[in-house]
């Protein structure tokens, strides 16, 4: 998989919503209980139990989204000792949870630095142009719709799952889908892992098209063991939702500027 680092497509306005979303995701991550030790690699059982309880309360759970049924027993965040040794205590929930609202809160939760930084990198690179084209308020609404579409789309494929669904990747997949539709010819600088990381400048339709194909491939359970722990279906649904919502904006979207630097092939022959 190539790693995008920059696109040659400057925005005309400051992407305040994109900046705010990135800041909010970092802030929530730093304030998530139980993650401080896990980031340093020395998470204790108590920290793991607190994190499990926190995610169970604020993450989106497919079974809850579709059936509106809260489990009778949930992690309490405490540590106890049972017949098989120490573990996390479960008990009746002492909170009321809205499954619909949990989709929104789950969009700001991440399980590790790698999870967070990967999502924010894609949002940083591609979000500014989509926000610039849509406008701040419409972009914020668009981001939320894509997040909800991806969560419910994933839930429909696994309606009995009780595994918490977290992360901004579904909403960000919608941003990628919109970018691909609006700016397919924009150039994107990427790093290609081949012995060393090779920098290349590729069209967005190759970079994001390859990303989508891989997500669709993995969502079918191909190339990974049991599809791993990543909600690839949510990525596919979010990407499709982003393209669909951005479709009315495509006719009036100005093309990206021609990149400066060495030209090759037919571009070089057309140059004066």
CSV table of C-alpha atoms in Angstrom, one decimal:
chain,number,residue,atom,x,y,z
A,1,UNK,CA,0.0,0.0,0.0
A,2,UNK,CA,1.3,3.4,-0.9
A,3,UNK,CA,1.5,6.1,1.8
A,4,UNK,CA,0.3,9.6,0.7
A,5,UNK,CA,2.2,12.5,2.1
A,6,UNK,CA,1.0,15.6,0.1
A,7,UNK,CA,-1.3,16.5,-2.8
A,8,UNK,CA,-0.6,19.1,-5.5
A,9,UNK,CA,-4.0,20.7,-5.1
A,10,UNK,CA,-3.9,23.9,-3.0
A,11,UNK,CA,-7.2,25.0,-1.4
A,12,UNK,CA,-8.6,28.5,-1.8
A,13,UNK,CA,-9.9,28.8,1.8
A,14,UNK,CA,-8.6,27.7,5.2
A,15,UNK,CA,-10.0,24.3,6.1
A,16,UNK,CA,-11.2,25.2,9.6
A,17,UNK,CA,-13.5,22.2,9.9
A,18,UNK,CA,-10.8,19.7,8.9
A,19,UNK,CA,-8.4,21.3,11.4
A,20,UNK,CA,-11.1,21.2,14.1
A,21,UNK,CA,-11.9,17.5,13.4
A,22,UNK,CA,-8.2,16.6,13.6
A,23,UNK,CA,-7.7,18.5,16.9
A,24,UNK,CA,-10.9,16.9,18.4
A,25,UNK,CA,-9.7,13.4,17.5
A,26,UNK,CA,-6.3,14.0,19.1
A,27,UNK,CA,-7.9,15.5,22.2
A,28,UNK,CA,-10.4,12.6,22.7
A,29,UNK,CA,-7.6,10.1,22.2
A,30,UNK,CA,-5.4,11.7,24.8
A,31,UNK,CA,-8.3,11.9,27.3
A,32,UNK,CA,-9.5,8.3,26.7
A,33,UNK,CA,-9.1,6.4,29.9
A,34,UNK,CA,-6.8,3.4,29.9
A,35,UNK,CA,-4.8,4.4,26.8
A,36,UNK,CA,-1.9,6.2,28.5
A,37,UNK,CA,-0.2,3.0,29.5
A,38,UNK,CA,-1.1,1.1,26.3
A,39,UNK,CA,0.6,3.9,24.3
A,40,UNK,CA,3.8,3.3,26.2
A,41,UNK,CA,3.5,-0.5,25.8
A,42,UNK,CA,3.0,-1.3,29.5
A,43,UNK,CA,-0.8,-1.3,29.9
A,44,UNK,CA,-1.9,-2.9,33.1
A,45,UNK,CA,-5.0,-5.0,33.6
A,46,UNK,CA,-6.7,-2.2,35.4
A,47,UNK,CA,-6.1,0.2,32.4
A,48,UNK,CA,-7.3,-2.5,30.0
A,49,UNK,CA,-10.5,-2.9,32.0
A,50,UNK,CA,-11.2,0.9,32.1
A,51,UNK,CA,-10.6,1.1,28.4
A,52,UNK,CA,-13.0,-1.8,27.7
A,53,UNK,CA,-15.7,-0.2,29.8
A,54,UNK,CA,-15.2,3.2,28.2
A,55,UNK,CA,-15.4,1.8,24.7
A,56,UNK,CA,-18.4,-0.3,25.5
A,57,UNK,CA,-20.3,2.8,26.6
A,58,UNK,CA,-19.3,5.2,23.9
A,59,UNK,CA,-18.5,3.0,20.8
A,60,UNK,CA,-21.0,1.9,18.2
A,61,UNK,CA,-22.0,-1.8,18.6
A,62,UNK,CA,-23.7,-3.3,15.6
A,63,UNK,CA,-26.2,-5.4,17.6
A,64,UNK,CA,-27.3,-2.3,19.5
A,65,UNK,CA,-27.6,-0.2,16.3
A,66,UNK,CA,-30.0,-2.5,14.6
A,67,UNK,CA,-31.9,-4.1,17.6
A,68,UNK,CA,-31.8,-1.2,20.1
A,69,UNK,CA,-31.1,-3.7,22.9
A,70,UNK,CA,-28.6,-3.0,25.6
A,71,UNK,CA,-26.8,-6.0,27.0
A,72,UNK,CA,-27.7,-7.1,30.5
A,73,UNK,CA,-24.1,-7.2,31.5
A,74,UNK,CA,-21.3,-4.9,30.5
A,75,UNK,CA,-17.7,-4.2,31.7
A,76,UNK,CA,-17.7,-2.0,34.8
A,77,UNK,CA,-14.1,-0.9,34.5
A,78,UNK,CA,-13.1,-2.8,37.7
A,79,UNK,CA,-10.7,-5.7,38.1
A,80,UNK,CA,-11.8,-8.8,39.9
A,81,UNK,CA,-10.6,-12.4,40.5
A,82,UNK,CA,-12.6,-15.3,39.2
A,83,UNK,CA,-12.1,-19.0,38.9
A,84,UNK,CA,-9.7,-18.5,36.0
A,85,UNK,CA,-7.8,-15.7,37.7
A,86,UNK,CA,-7.8,-11.9,37.5
A,87,UNK,CA,-10.0,-10.3,34.9
A,88,UNK,CA,-12.4,-7.4,34.1
A,89,UNK,CA,-15.6,-7.3,36.2
A,90,UNK,CA,-18.9,-7.3,34.3
A,91,UNK,CA,-22.3,-6.1,35.7
A,92,UNK,CA,-25.5,-4.4,34.9
A,93,UNK,CA,-25.0,-1.1,33.1
A,94,UNK,CA,-25.3,2.0,35.2
A,95,UNK,CA,-25.8,4.3,32.3
A,96,UNK,CA,-28.4,4.9,29.5
A,97,UNK,CA,-26.8,4.6,26.0
A,98,UNK,CA,-28.3,5.9,22.8
A,99,UNK,CA,-27.2,3.7,19.9
A,100,UNK,CA,-27.7,6.5,17.4
A,101,UNK,CA,-25.6,8.9,19.4
A,102,UNK,CA,-22.9,6.2,19.9
A,103,UNK,CA,-22.2,6.4,16.1
A,104,UNK,CA,-21.2,10.0,16.6
A,105,UNK,CA,-19.0,9.5,19.7
A,106,UNK,CA,-17.4,6.4,18.1
A,107,UNK,CA,-16.2,8.6,15.2
A,108,UNK,CA,-13.8,10.3,17.6
A,109,UNK,CA,-12.4,7.2,19.3
A,110,UNK,CA,-9.3,5.3,18.3
A,111,UNK,CA,-7.5,2.3,19.8
A,112,UNK,CA,-3.9,3.2,19.2
A,113,UNK,CA,-1.5,5.9,18.0
A,114,UNK,CA,-1.1,4.0,14.6
A,115,UNK,CA,-4.9,3.9,14.2
A,116,UNK,CA,-5.2,7.6,15.0
A,117,UNK,CA,-2.2,8.9,12.9
A,118,UNK,CA,-3.2,6.9,9.9
A,119,UNK,CA,-6.7,8.3,9.8
A,120,UNK,CA,-5.6,11.9,10.5
A,121,UNK,CA,-3.0,11.7,7.7
A,122,UNK,CA,-5.6,10.9,5.1
A,123,UNK,CA,-8.0,13.6,6.5
A,124,UNK,CA,-5.2,16.2,6.5
A,125,UNK,CA,-4.2,15.5,2.9
A,126,UNK,CA,-7.6,15.1,1.3
A,127,UNK,CA,-10.0,16.9,3.6
A,128,UNK,CA,-9.0,20.5,2.8
A,129,UNK,CA,-10.0,20.4,-0.9
A,130,UNK,CA,-13.3,18.7,-0.2
A,131,UNK,CA,-14.1,21.2,2.5
A,132,UNK,CA,-13.0,24.0,0.1
A,133,UNK,CA,-15.4,22.8,-2.6
A,134,UNK,CA,-18.4,22.1,-0.3
A,135,UNK,CA,-18.1,24.9,2.2
A,136,UNK,CA,-17.5,24.6,5.9
A,137,UNK,CA,-21.0,23.7,7.1
A,138,UNK,CA,-21.9,21.4,4.2
A,139,UNK,CA,-18.6,19.6,4.6
A,140,UNK,CA,-19.2,19.0,8.3
A,141,UNK,CA,-22.7,17.6,7.6
A,142,UNK,CA,-21.2,15.5,4.8
A,143,UNK,CA,-18.6,14.1,7.1
A,144,UNK,CA,-21.2,13.1,9.7
A,145,UNK,CA,-23.5,11.5,7.1
A,146,UNK,CA,-20.6,9.4,5.7
A,147,UNK,CA,-19.7,8.3,9.2
A,148,UNK,CA,-23.3,7.2,10.0
A,149,UNK,CA,-23.6,5.5,6.6
A,150,UNK,CA,-20.4,3.5,7.2
A,151,UNK,CA,-21.4,2.4,10.7
A,152,UNK,CA,-24.9,1.3,9.8
A,153,UNK,CA,-23.6,-0.3,6.6
A,154,UNK,CA,-21.2,-2.4,8.6
A,155,UNK,CA,-23.8,-3.2,11.1
A,156,UNK,CA,-26.1,-4.6,8.4
A,157,UNK,CA,-23.4,-7.1,7.4
A,158,UNK,CA,-22.9,-8.3,11.0
A,159,UNK,CA,-26.0,-7.6,12.9
A,160,UNK,CA,-25.2,-9.9,15.8
A,161,UNK,CA,-21.8,-8.5,16.5
A,162,UNK,CA,-21.1,-7.1,20.0
A,163,UNK,CA,-17.6,-5.9,19.1
A,164,UNK,CA,-17.3,-2.1,19.6
A,165,UNK,CA,-16.9,-0.2,16.3
A,166,UNK,CA,-14.5,2.8,16.7
A,167,UNK,CA,-12.6,5.2,14.5
A,168,UNK,CA,-13.0,8.0,12.0
A,169,UNK,CA,-12.1,5.9,9.0
A,170,UNK,CA,-15.6,5.4,7.8
A,171,UNK,CA,-16.2,9.2,7.6
A,172,UNK,CA,-12.7,9.8,6.2
A,173,UNK,CA,-13.4,7.1,3.5
A,174,UNK,CA,-16.3,9.4,2.5
A,175,UNK,CA,-13.9,12.3,2.1
A,176,UNK,CA,-11.6,10.1,0.0
A,177,UNK,CA,-14.6,9.1,-2.2
A,178,UNK,CA,-15.5,12.7,-2.7
A,179,UNK,CA,-11.9,13.7,-3.5
A,180,UNK,CA,-11.6,10.9,-6.1
A,181,UNK,CA,-14.8,12.1,-7.8
A,182,UNK,CA,-14.0,15.8,-7.7
A,183,UNK,CA,-10.2,15.7,-8.3
A,184,UNK,CA,-9.3,12.4,-10.1
A,185,UNK,CA,-6.4,14.0,-11.9
A,186,UNK,CA,-4.9,15.8,-9.0
A,187,UNK,CA,-1.3,14.7,-8.3
A,188,UNK,CA,-0.5,13.1,-5.0
A,189,UNK,CA,3.0,12.6,-3.6
A,190,UNK,CA,3.3,9.1,-2.1
A,191,UNK,CA,5.9,6.9,-0.6
A,192,UNK,CA,6.1,3.4,-2.1
A,193,UNK,CA,7.7,0.7,0.1
A,194,UNK,CA,10.2,-1.1,-2.1
A,195,UNK,CA,13.3,-2.0,-0.1
A,196,UNK,CA,13.3,1.7,0.8
A,197,UNK,CA,10.5,4.2,0.6
A,198,UNK,CA,10.4,5.6,-2.9
A,199,UNK,CA,8.7,9.0,-3.5
A,200,UNK,CA,6.4,9.1,-6.5
A,201,UNK,CA,3.8,11.6,-7.8
A,202,UNK,CA,0.7,9.8,-8.9
A,203,UNK,CA,-2.8,10.8,-10.0
A,204,UNK,CA,-5.4,10.7,-7.3
A,205,UNK,CA,-7.4,8.2,-9.2
A,206,UNK,CA,-4.6,5.7,-8.9
A,207,UNK,CA,-3.8,6.4,-5.2
A,208,UNK,CA,-7.4,6.4,-4.0
A,209,UNK,CA,-8.7,3.9,-6.6
A,210,UNK,CA,-6.1,1.4,-5.3
A,211,UNK,CA,-7.0,2.2,-1.7
A,212,UNK,CA,-10.7,1.4,-2.5
A,213,UNK,CA,-10.0,-1.8,-4.4
A,214,UNK,CA,-7.9,-3.0,-1.4
A,215,UNK,CA,-10.7,-2.2,1.0
A,216,UNK,CA,-13.2,-4.0,-1.1
A,217,UNK,CA,-10.9,-7.0,-1.5
A,218,UNK,CA,-10.3,-7.2,2.2
A,219,UNK,CA,-14.0,-6.7,3.1
A,220,UNK,CA,-14.7,-9.9,1.2
A,221,UNK,CA,-12.3,-11.7,3.5
A,222,UNK,CA,-9.6,-12.0,0.8
A,223,UNK,CA,-6.0,-11.6,1.6
A,224,UNK,CA,-6.4,-11.4,5.4
A,225,UNK,CA,-7.2,-13.8,8.1
A,226,UNK,CA,-10.9,-13.4,9.1
A,227,UNK,CA,-10.7,-9.9,7.7
A,228,UNK,CA,-8.5,-8.9,10.7
A,229,UNK,CA,-10.0,-6.5,13.2
A,230,UNK,CA,-10.5,-3.7,10.7
A,231,UNK,CA,-14.1,-2.8,9.6
A,232,UNK,CA,-13.3,-2.8,5.8
A,233,UNK,CA,-17.0,-2.9,4.9
A,234,UNK,CA,-17.4,0.4,6.7
A,235,UNK,CA,-14.7,1.9,4.6
A,236,UNK,CA,-16.3,0.6,1.4
A,237,UNK,CA,-19.8,2.0,2.4
A,238,UNK,CA,-18.3,5.3,3.5
A,239,UNK,CA,-16.4,5.7,0.3
A,240,UNK,CA,-19.4,5.0,-1.9
A,241,UNK,CA,-21.5,7.4,0.2
A,242,UNK,CA,-18.9,10.1,-0.3
A,243,UNK,CA,-18.9,9.7,-4.0
A,244,UNK,CA,-22.7,9.8,-4.2
A,245,UNK,CA,-23.0,12.9,-2.0
A,246,UNK,CA,-20.3,14.7,-4.0
A,247,UNK,CA,-21.8,13.9,-7.4
A,248,UNK,CA,-23.9,17.1,-7.7
A,249,UNK,CA,-20.7,19.2,-7.2
A,250,UNK,CA,-18.7,17.6,-9.9
A,251,UNK,CA,-19.8,19.6,-13.0
A,252,UNK,CA,-18.8,23.0,-11.4
A,253,UNK,CA,-15.5,21.8,-9.9
A,254,UNK,CA,-12.4,23.5,-11.3
A,255,UNK,CA,-9.6,21.2,-12.3
A,256,UNK,CA,-6.5,21.0,-10.1
A,257,UNK,CA,-3.5,23.1,-11.2
A,258,UNK,CA,-0.8,21.5,-13.3
A,259,UNK,CA,2.0,20.3,-11.1
A,260,UNK,CA,5.4,22.0,-11.5
A,261,UNK,CA,8.6,20.0,-12.0
A,262,UNK,CA,9.9,17.5,-14.5
A,263,UNK,CA,7.4,16.3,-17.1
A,264,UNK,CA,7.5,12.9,-18.8
A,265,UNK,CA,6.0,11.2,-21.8
A,266,UNK,CA,3.2,13.0,-23.7
A,267,UNK,CA,3.3,15.9,-21.2
A,268,UNK,CA,6.8,16.6,-22.2
A,269,UNK,CA,6.1,16.5,-25.9
A,270,UNK,CA,3.2,19.0,-25.4
A,271,UNK,CA,5.4,21.4,-23.4
A,272,UNK,CA,6.6,24.5,-25.4
